[in-house]
Every structure is written in C-alpha cells, then in structure tokens.
C-alpha cells in the first residue's frame, strides 16, 4: 500500500509538470503567432493586379511587398499612375526599376517613347529597350505582346537592364 504522503507528492509533481508543459506550449504558440503577425505586417500581400505581375515576374519583384526582387532590390507597392493598373517599384544597388501593368497591349504601347527601340532577344522573348534623356542612365523597356512595361534607371542601369528577368513566366 502506498503511503498517502507519497501519493500526494506524486500527484503534485504530475500537476506541476503538466502546468509547466502547458505554459511552454502556450509560450511557443504565442511566439509563433507574434512572428506570423510581424511577417504579415512587414511584408503585405500584393493586390490582385500586382499579384499578376509577381506571378509573371517572380524573379523580378518577389512574392510579397517589401521582399527582395532581382539582385537583392527591395520591392514595394506604389500607386499606379493614370492609365496603369498596377505599379511595383524596386530599389537596388546602383539601379532601380519600376514594373507597371496596363489594361491592354495597345495602351502600354501608347505610353512607350516615340523613338526606335533597340531590340533585345533570347529564346524566350523579344524586349524593346528605349534609352531616354535624363540625368542618370534611364531606359523604358517592354516585352512584345505583354501589358507590362519597365523603367530602369541609375548608374548601373545600362548593364543591369540586360540582366533583368523580363521574359514572363
């Protein structure tokens, strides 16, 4: 027969262990919830039109606002200008770029510079590149047949524009 004192001590020890385990589980859940909240507040989702750009150019803009785009550039949502449906701006090291989405290819074409483009091509797509006059090297770029346009500028823009993954996925 077990002594009453030993049974009470064992019950108390079990109760303390259960309480400690419960507190530990609750602490882990609270930390995970706080981390998830921080992530979603720090990196908000793209809106539907911006998500279309992110889906088409995943290596260019990243999956959420505030995350890395091409070559470590930080990308964020911007208010579209008249005629645009979506606009994402990315700030990189020595170059910056904006990705825009238009309602149609014709509306996108209407905003392109009135000049002869340089055509860049690979096995995936053909890109029209227009050099513009500005204080820093600046290029407007468009992929044939898409509703997207790109503005690339900065000291490294001339070189980096050739490396940007502009052929839609």
mmCIF file with all atom_site columns, C-alpha atoms in Angstrom:
data_model
loop_
_atom_site.group_PDB
_atom_site.id
_atom_site.type_symbol
_atom_site.label_atom_id
_atom_site.label_alt_id
_atom_site.label_comp_id
_atom_site.label_asym_id
_atom_site.label_entity_id
_atom_site.label_seq_id
_atom_site.pdbx_PDB_ins_code
_atom_site.Cartn_x
_atom_site.Cartn_y
_atom_site.Cartn_z
_atom_site.occupancy
_atom_site.B_iso_or_equiv
_atom_site.pdbx_formal_charge
_atom_site.auth_seq_id
_atom_site.auth_comp_id
_atom_site.auth_asym_id
_atom_site.auth_atom_id
_atom_site.pdbx_PDB_model_num
ATOM 1   C CA . UNK A 1 1   ? 0.000  0.000  0.000   1.00 0.00 ? 1   UNK A CA 1
ATOM 2   C CA . UNK A 1 2   ? 1.280  3.440  -0.910  1.00 0.00 ? 2   UNK A CA 1
ATOM 3   C CA . UNK A 1 3   ? 1.665  5.986  1.775   1.00 0.00 ? 3   UNK A CA 1
ATOM 4   C CA . UNK A 1 4   ? -0.729 8.955  1.479   1.00 0.00 ? 4   UNK A CA 1
ATOM 5   C CA . UNK A 1 5   ? 2.151  11.434 1.588   1.00 0.00 ? 5   UNK A CA 1
ATOM 6   C CA . UNK A 1 6   ? 3.949  9.759  -1.352  1.00 0.00 ? 6   UNK A CA 1
ATOM 7   C CA . UNK A 1 7   ? 0.726  9.704  -3.410  1.00 0.00 ? 7   UNK A CA 1
ATOM 8   C CA . UNK A 1 8   ? 0.079  13.384 -2.715  1.00 0.00 ? 8   UNK A CA 1
ATOM 9   C CA . UNK A 1 9   ? 3.682  14.261 -3.633  1.00 0.00 ? 9   UNK A CA 1
ATOM 10  C CA . UNK A 1 10  ? 3.438  12.278 -6.881  1.00 0.00 ? 10  UNK A CA 1
ATOM 11  C CA . UNK A 1 11  ? 0.121  13.951 -7.758  1.00 0.00 ? 11  UNK A CA 1
ATOM 12  C CA . UNK A 1 12  ? 1.559  17.387 -7.003  1.00 0.00 ? 12  UNK A CA 1
ATOM 13  C CA . UNK A 1 13  ? 4.661  16.640 -9.117  1.00 0.00 ? 13  UNK A CA 1
ATOM 14  C CA . UNK A 1 14  ? 2.462  15.486 -12.014 1.00 0.00 ? 14  UNK A CA 1
ATOM 15  C CA . UNK A 1 15  ? 0.317  18.622 -11.701 1.00 0.00 ? 15  UNK A CA 1
ATOM 16  C CA . UNK A 1 16  ? 3.398  20.866 -11.719 1.00 0.00 ? 16  UNK A CA 1
ATOM 17  C CA . UNK A 1 17  ? 4.820  19.040 -14.771 1.00 0.00 ? 17  UNK A CA 1
ATOM 18  C CA . UNK A 1 18  ? 1.515  19.398 -16.653 1.00 0.00 ? 18  UNK A CA 1
ATOM 19  C CA . UNK A 1 19  ? 1.375  23.112 -15.756 1.00 0.00 ? 19  UNK A CA 1
ATOM 20  C CA . UNK A 1 20  ? 4.954  23.659 -16.950 1.00 0.00 ? 20  UNK A CA 1
ATOM 21  C CA . UNK A 1 21  ? 4.259  21.779 -20.186 1.00 0.00 ? 21  UNK A CA 1
ATOM 22  C CA . UNK A 1 22  ? 1.076  23.811 -20.755 1.00 0.00 ? 22  UNK A CA 1
ATOM 23  C CA . UNK A 1 23  ? 2.888  27.109 -20.131 1.00 0.00 ? 23  UNK A CA 1
ATOM 24  C CA . UNK A 1 24  ? 5.667  26.037 -22.518 1.00 0.00 ? 24  UNK A CA 1
ATOM 25  C CA . UNK A 1 25  ? 3.185  25.134 -25.263 1.00 0.00 ? 25  UNK A CA 1
ATOM 26  C CA . UNK A 1 26  ? 1.331  28.422 -24.802 1.00 0.00 ? 26  UNK A CA 1
ATOM 27  C CA . UNK A 1 27  ? 4.610  30.371 -24.956 1.00 0.00 ? 27  UNK A CA 1
ATOM 28  C CA . UNK A 1 28  ? 5.618  28.630 -28.183 1.00 0.00 ? 28  UNK A CA 1
ATOM 29  C CA . UNK A 1 29  ? 2.189  29.326 -29.716 1.00 0.00 ? 29  UNK A CA 1
ATOM 30  C CA . UNK A 1 30  ? 2.396  32.994 -28.655 1.00 0.00 ? 30  UNK A CA 1
ATOM 31  C CA . UNK A 1 31  ? 5.881  33.358 -30.167 1.00 0.00 ? 31  UNK A CA 1
ATOM 32  C CA . UNK A 1 32  ? 4.766  31.720 -33.424 1.00 0.00 ? 32  UNK A CA 1
ATOM 33  C CA . UNK A 1 33  ? 1.694  33.987 -33.597 1.00 0.00 ? 33  UNK A CA 1
ATOM 34  C CA . UNK A 1 34  ? 3.831  37.078 -32.956 1.00 0.00 ? 34  UNK A CA 1
ATOM 35  C CA . UNK A 1 35  ? 6.304  36.012 -35.671 1.00 0.00 ? 35  UNK A CA 1
ATOM 36  C CA . UNK A 1 36  ? 3.465  35.420 -38.155 1.00 0.00 ? 36  UNK A CA 1
ATOM 37  C CA . UNK A 1 37  ? 1.919  38.802 -37.295 1.00 0.00 ? 37  UNK A CA 1
ATOM 38  C CA . UNK A 1 38  ? 5.285  40.534 -37.739 1.00 0.00 ? 38  UNK A CA 1
ATOM 39  C CA . UNK A 1 39  ? 5.822  38.819 -41.124 1.00 0.00 ? 39  UNK A CA 1
ATOM 40  C CA . UNK A 1 40  ? 2.397  39.751 -42.496 1.00 0.00 ? 40  UNK A CA 1
ATOM 41  C CA . UNK A 1 41  ? 2.672  43.338 -41.245 1.00 0.00 ? 41  UNK A CA 1
ATOM 42  C CA . UNK A 1 42  ? 6.237  43.731 -42.545 1.00 0.00 ? 42  UNK A CA 1
ATOM 43  C CA . UNK A 1 43  ? 5.563  42.090 -45.912 1.00 0.00 ? 43  UNK A CA 1
ATOM 44  C CA . UNK A 1 44  ? 1.999  42.863 -47.026 1.00 0.00 ? 44  UNK A CA 1
ATOM 45  C CA . UNK A 1 45  ? 0.427  40.948 -49.884 1.00 0.00 ? 45  UNK A CA 1
ATOM 46  C CA . UNK A 1 46  ? 0.300  42.402 -53.363 1.00 0.00 ? 46  UNK A CA 1
ATOM 47  C CA . UNK A 1 47  ? -3.161 43.463 -54.549 1.00 0.00 ? 47  UNK A CA 1
ATOM 48  C CA . UNK A 1 48  ? -4.718 41.357 -57.342 1.00 0.00 ? 48  UNK A CA 1
ATOM 49  C CA . UNK A 1 49  ? -3.151 43.320 -60.225 1.00 0.00 ? 49  UNK A CA 1
ATOM 50  C CA . UNK A 1 50  ? 0.257  43.464 -58.520 1.00 0.00 ? 50  UNK A CA 1
ATOM 51  C CA . UNK A 1 51  ? -0.006 39.733 -57.833 1.00 0.00 ? 51  UNK A CA 1
ATOM 52  C CA . UNK A 1 52  ? -0.409 39.215 -61.592 1.00 0.00 ? 52  UNK A CA 1
ATOM 53  C CA . UNK A 1 53  ? 2.949  40.989 -62.038 1.00 0.00 ? 53  UNK A CA 1
ATOM 54  C CA . UNK A 1 54  ? 4.541  38.968 -59.227 1.00 0.00 ? 54  UNK A CA 1
ATOM 55  C CA . UNK A 1 55  ? 3.264  35.739 -60.795 1.00 0.00 ? 55  UNK A CA 1
ATOM 56  C CA . UNK A 1 56  ? 4.522  36.730 -64.255 1.00 0.00 ? 56  UNK A CA 1
ATOM 57  C CA . UNK A 1 57  ? 7.907  38.012 -62.995 1.00 0.00 ? 57  UNK A CA 1
ATOM 58  C CA . UNK A 1 58  ? 8.688  36.088 -59.755 1.00 0.00 ? 58  UNK A CA 1
ATOM 59  C CA . UNK A 1 59  ? 12.445 36.644 -60.031 1.00 0.00 ? 59  UNK A CA 1
ATOM 60  C CA . UNK A 1 60  ? 11.947 40.358 -60.619 1.00 0.00 ? 60  UNK A CA 1
ATOM 61  C CA . UNK A 1 61  ? 9.611  41.513 -57.812 1.00 0.00 ? 61  UNK A CA 1
ATOM 62  C CA . UNK A 1 62  ? 9.356  38.784 -55.169 1.00 0.00 ? 62  UNK A CA 1
ATOM 63  C CA . UNK A 1 63  ? 6.239  37.185 -53.737 1.00 0.00 ? 63  UNK A CA 1
ATOM 64  C CA . UNK A 1 64  ? 5.233  39.992 -51.314 1.00 0.00 ? 64  UNK A CA 1
ATOM 65  C CA . UNK A 1 65  ? 5.783  43.727 -50.922 1.00 0.00 ? 65  UNK A CA 1
ATOM 66  C CA . UNK A 1 66  ? 8.979  44.511 -49.021 1.00 0.00 ? 66  UNK A CA 1
ATOM 67  C CA . UNK A 1 67  ? 10.769 41.354 -50.075 1.00 0.00 ? 67  UNK A CA 1
ATOM 68  C CA . UNK A 1 68  ? 13.757 41.041 -52.375 1.00 0.00 ? 68  UNK A CA 1
ATOM 69  C CA . UNK A 1 69  ? 13.386 41.300 -56.100 1.00 0.00 ? 69  UNK A CA 1
ATOM 70  C CA . UNK A 1 70  ? 16.140 40.924 -58.705 1.00 0.00 ? 70  UNK A CA 1
ATOM 71  C CA . UNK A 1 71  ? 19.704 41.070 -57.349 1.00 0.00 ? 71  UNK A CA 1
ATOM 72  C CA . UNK A 1 72  ? 18.522 41.965 -53.826 1.00 0.00 ? 72  UNK A CA 1
ATOM 73  C CA . UNK A 1 73  ? 16.445 45.007 -54.838 1.00 0.00 ? 73  UNK A CA 1
ATOM 74  C CA . UNK A 1 74  ? 13.720 45.828 -52.289 1.00 0.00 ? 74  UNK A CA 1
ATOM 75  C CA . UNK A 1 75  ? 10.314 45.968 -53.975 1.00 0.00 ? 75  UNK A CA 1
ATOM 76  C CA . UNK A 1 76  ? 7.167  47.684 -52.784 1.00 0.00 ? 76  UNK A CA 1
ATOM 77  C CA . UNK A 1 77  ? 3.730  48.614 -53.995 1.00 0.00 ? 77  UNK A CA 1
ATOM 78  C CA . UNK A 1 78  ? 3.195  52.073 -55.487 1.00 0.00 ? 78  UNK A CA 1
ATOM 79  C CA . UNK A 1 79  ? 0.077  53.961 -56.518 1.00 0.00 ? 79  UNK A CA 1
ATOM 80  C CA . UNK A 1 80  ? -0.443 53.416 -60.263 1.00 0.00 ? 80  UNK A CA 1
ATOM 81  C CA . UNK A 1 81  ? -0.406 56.486 -62.478 1.00 0.00 ? 81  UNK A CA 1
ATOM 82  C CA . UNK A 1 82  ? -3.366 57.267 -64.758 1.00 0.00 ? 82  UNK A CA 1
ATOM 83  C CA . UNK A 1 83  ? -3.719 54.523 -67.360 1.00 0.00 ? 83  UNK A CA 1
ATOM 84  C CA . UNK A 1 84  ? -1.812 51.964 -65.277 1.00 0.00 ? 84  UNK A CA 1
ATOM 85  C CA . UNK A 1 85  ? -3.475 49.134 -63.372 1.00 0.00 ? 85  UNK A CA 1
ATOM 86  C CA . UNK A 1 86  ? -0.525 48.197 -61.145 1.00 0.00 ? 86  UNK A CA 1
ATOM 87  C CA . UNK A 1 87  ? 2.881  49.588 -60.248 1.00 0.00 ? 87  UNK A CA 1
ATOM 88  C CA . UNK A 1 88  ? 5.713  47.996 -58.263 1.00 0.00 ? 88  UNK A CA 1
ATOM 89  C CA . UNK A 1 89  ? 8.892  49.928 -57.504 1.00 0.00 ? 89  UNK A CA 1
ATOM 90  C CA . UNK A 1 90  ? 12.222 48.239 -56.681 1.00 0.00 ? 90  UNK A CA 1
ATOM 91  C CA . UNK A 1 91  ? 15.351 49.878 -55.262 1.00 0.00 ? 91  UNK A CA 1
ATOM 92  C CA . UNK A 1 92  ? 18.639 48.110 -55.910 1.00 0.00 ? 92  UNK A CA 1
ATOM 93  C CA . UNK A 1 93  ? 22.357 48.735 -55.550 1.00 0.00 ? 93  UNK A CA 1
ATOM 94  C CA . UNK A 1 94  ? 23.241 51.232 -58.304 1.00 0.00 ? 94  UNK A CA 1
ATOM 95  C CA . UNK A 1 95  ? 19.979 50.793 -60.197 1.00 0.00 ? 95  UNK A CA 1
ATOM 96  C CA . UNK A 1 96  ? 16.242 50.981 -59.607 1.00 0.00 ? 96  UNK A CA 1
ATOM 97  C CA . UNK A 1 97  ? 13.291 49.761 -61.603 1.00 0.00 ? 97  UNK A CA 1
ATOM 98  C CA . UNK A 1 98  ? 9.539  50.064 -61.814 1.00 0.00 ? 98  UNK A CA 1
ATOM 99  C CA . UNK A 1 99  ? 7.274  47.343 -63.158 1.00 0.00 ? 99  UNK A CA 1
ATOM 100 C CA . UNK A 1 100 ? 3.899  48.525 -64.468 1.00 0.00 ? 100 UNK A CA 1
ATOM 101 C CA . UNK A 1 101 ? 0.818  46.784 -65.815 1.00 0.00 ? 101 UNK A CA 1
ATOM 102 C CA . UNK A 1 102 ? -1.567 48.307 -68.365 1.00 0.00 ? 102 UNK A CA 1
ATOM 103 C CA . UNK A 1 103 ? -5.152 47.341 -69.301 1.00 0.00 ? 103 UNK A CA 1
ATOM 104 C CA . UNK A 1 104 ? -4.059 46.305 -72.811 1.00 0.00 ? 104 UNK A CA 1
ATOM 105 C CA . UNK A 1 105 ? -1.003 45.947 -75.031 1.00 0.00 ? 105 UNK A CA 1
ATOM 106 C CA . UNK A 1 106 ? -2.274 48.913 -77.086 1.00 0.00 ? 106 UNK A CA 1
ATOM 107 C CA . UNK A 1 107 ? -2.461 51.163 -74.013 1.00 0.00 ? 107 UNK A CA 1
ATOM 108 C CA . UNK A 1 108 ? 1.002  50.043 -72.950 1.00 0.00 ? 108 UNK A CA 1
ATOM 109 C CA . UNK A 1 109 ? 2.350  50.729 -76.459 1.00 0.00 ? 109 UNK A CA 1
ATOM 110 C CA . UNK A 1 110 ? 0.820  54.225 -76.406 1.00 0.00 ? 110 UNK A CA 1
ATOM 111 C CA . UNK A 1 111 ? 2.996  55.200 -73.428 1.00 0.00 ? 111 UNK A CA 1
ATOM 112 C CA . UNK A 1 112 ? 6.272  53.984 -74.951 1.00 0.00 ? 112 UNK A CA 1
ATOM 113 C CA . UNK A 1 113 ? 8.722  56.630 -76.191 1.00 0.00 ? 113 UNK A CA 1
ATOM 114 C CA . UNK A 1 114 ? 8.295  57.777 -79.784 1.00 0.00 ? 114 UNK A CA 1
ATOM 115 C CA . UNK A 1 115 ? 11.716 56.521 -80.876 1.00 0.00 ? 115 UNK A CA 1
ATOM 116 C CA . UNK A 1 116 ? 13.296 53.475 -82.460 1.00 0.00 ? 116 UNK A CA 1
ATOM 117 C CA . UNK A 1 117 ? 13.875 50.833 -79.806 1.00 0.00 ? 117 UNK A CA 1
ATOM 118 C CA . UNK A 1 118 ? 16.866 48.563 -79.503 1.00 0.00 ? 118 UNK A CA 1
ATOM 119 C CA . UNK A 1 119 ? 15.540 45.016 -79.720 1.00 0.00 ? 119 UNK A CA 1
ATOM 120 C CA . UNK A 1 120 ? 16.966 42.521 -77.271 1.00 0.00 ? 120 UNK A CA 1
ATOM 121 C CA . UNK A 1 121 ? 16.086 38.902 -77.861 1.00 0.00 ? 121 UNK A CA 1
ATOM 122 C CA . UNK A 1 122 ? 16.675 35.453 -76.455 1.00 0.00 ? 122 UNK A CA 1
ATOM 123 C CA . UNK A 1 123 ? 14.954 32.110 -76.942 1.00 0.00 ? 123 UNK A CA 1
ATOM 124 C CA . UNK A 1 124 ? 12.065 33.182 -74.671 1.00 0.00 ? 124 UNK A CA 1
ATOM 125 C CA . UNK A 1 125 ? 11.030 36.670 -75.758 1.00 0.00 ? 125 UNK A CA 1
ATOM 126 C CA . UNK A 1 126 ? 11.896 39.921 -77.519 1.00 0.00 ? 126 UNK A CA 1
ATOM 127 C CA . UNK A 1 127 ? 12.316 43.076 -75.463 1.00 0.00 ? 127 UNK A CA 1
ATOM 128 C CA . UNK A 1 128 ? 12.156 46.617 -76.781 1.00 0.00 ? 128 UNK A CA 1
ATOM 129 C CA . UNK A 1 129 ? 14.574 48.941 -74.979 1.00 0.00 ? 129 UNK A CA 1
ATOM 130 C CA . UNK A 1 130 ? 14.319 52.727 -75.292 1.00 0.00 ? 130 UNK A CA 1
ATOM 131 C CA . UNK A 1 131 ? 17.017 54.994 -73.879 1.00 0.00 ? 131 UNK A CA 1
ATOM 132 C CA . UNK A 1 132 ? 15.591 58.240 -72.510 1.00 0.00 ? 132 UNK A CA 1
ATOM 133 C CA . UNK A 1 133 ? 17.190 61.545 -71.719 1.00 0.00 ? 133 UNK A CA 1
ATOM 134 C CA . UNK A 1 134 ? 17.752 62.026 -68.007 1.00 0.00 ? 134 UNK A CA 1
ATOM 135 C CA . UNK A 1 135 ? 20.499 62.973 -65.548 1.00 0.00 ? 135 UNK A CA 1
ATOM 136 C CA . UNK A 1 136 ? 21.239 59.277 -64.959 1.00 0.00 ? 136 UNK A CA 1
ATOM 137 C CA . UNK A 1 137 ? 21.069 56.403 -67.451 1.00 0.00 ? 137 UNK A CA 1
ATOM 138 C CA . UNK A 1 138 ? 17.355 55.610 -67.878 1.00 0.00 ? 138 UNK A CA 1
ATOM 139 C CA . UNK A 1 139 ? 15.618 53.008 -70.020 1.00 0.00 ? 139 UNK A CA 1
ATOM 140 C CA . UNK A 1 140 ? 11.996 52.191 -70.802 1.00 0.00 ? 140 UNK A CA 1
ATOM 141 C CA . UNK A 1 141 ? 11.587 48.524 -71.653 1.00 0.00 ? 141 UNK A CA 1
ATOM 142 C CA . UNK A 1 142 ? 8.681  46.461 -72.941 1.00 0.00 ? 142 UNK A CA 1
ATOM 143 C CA . UNK A 1 143 ? 8.264  42.788 -73.761 1.00 0.00 ? 143 UNK A CA 1
ATOM 144 C CA . UNK A 1 144 ? 6.440  42.213 -77.045 1.00 0.00 ? 144 UNK A CA 1
ATOM 145 C CA . UNK A 1 145 ? 2.857  41.050 -76.606 1.00 0.00 ? 145 UNK A CA 1
ATOM 146 C CA . UNK A 1 146 ? 2.570  41.788 -72.872 1.00 0.00 ? 146 UNK A CA 1
ATOM 147 C CA . UNK A 1 147 ? 0.755  44.511 -70.961 1.00 0.00 ? 147 UNK A CA 1
ATOM 148 C CA . UNK A 1 148 ? 3.838  45.195 -68.826 1.00 0.00 ? 148 UNK A CA 1
ATOM 149 C CA . UNK A 1 149 ? 6.398  47.974 -69.091 1.00 0.00 ? 149 UNK A CA 1
ATOM 150 C CA . UNK A 1 150 ? 9.579  48.599 -67.128 1.00 0.00 ? 150 UNK A CA 1
ATOM 151 C CA . UNK A 1 151 ? 11.507 51.730 -66.240 1.00 0.00 ? 151 UNK A CA 1
ATOM 152 C CA . UNK A 1 152 ? 15.150 51.114 -65.260 1.00 0.00 ? 152 UNK A CA 1
ATOM 153 C CA . UNK A 1 153 ? 17.463 53.880 -64.063 1.00 0.00 ? 153 UNK A CA 1
ATOM 154 C CA . UNK A 1 154 ? 20.651 54.509 -62.113 1.00 0.00 ? 154 UNK A CA 1
ATOM 155 C CA . UNK A 1 155 ? 24.407 54.358 -62.577 1.00 0.00 ? 155 UNK A CA 1
ATOM 156 C CA . UNK A 1 156 ? 24.304 50.608 -63.335 1.00 0.00 ? 156 UNK A CA 1
ATOM 157 C CA . UNK A 1 157 ? 21.062 50.710 -65.372 1.00 0.00 ? 157 UNK A CA 1
ATOM 158 C CA . UNK A 1 158 ? 22.670 50.225 -68.782 1.00 0.00 ? 158 UNK A CA 1
ATOM 159 C CA . UNK A 1 159 ? 24.302 46.961 -67.680 1.00 0.00 ? 159 UNK A CA 1
ATOM 160 C CA . UNK A 1 160 ? 21.606 45.696 -65.290 1.00 0.00 ? 160 UNK A CA 1
ATOM 161 C CA . UNK A 1 161 ? 18.742 46.156 -67.782 1.00 0.00 ? 161 UNK A CA 1
ATOM 162 C CA . UNK A 1 162 ? 20.357 43.389 -69.822 1.00 0.00 ? 162 UNK A CA 1
ATOM 163 C CA . UNK A 1 163 ? 20.273 41.046 -66.801 1.00 0.00 ? 163 UNK A CA 1
ATOM 164 C CA . UNK A 1 164 ? 16.720 41.690 -65.624 1.00 0.00 ? 164 UNK A CA 1
ATOM 165 C CA . UNK A 1 165 ? 14.452 38.611 -65.970 1.00 0.00 ? 165 UNK A CA 1
ATOM 166 C CA . UNK A 1 166 ? 11.819 40.369 -68.111 1.00 0.00 ? 166 UNK A CA 1
ATOM 167 C CA . UNK A 1 167 ? 10.518 37.364 -70.049 1.00 0.00 ? 167 UNK A CA 1
ATOM 168 C CA . UNK A 1 168 ? 7.257  36.486 -68.263 1.00 0.00 ? 168 UNK A CA 1
ATOM 169 C CA . UNK A 1 169 ? 6.936  33.055 -66.687 1.00 0.00 ? 169 UNK A CA 1
#
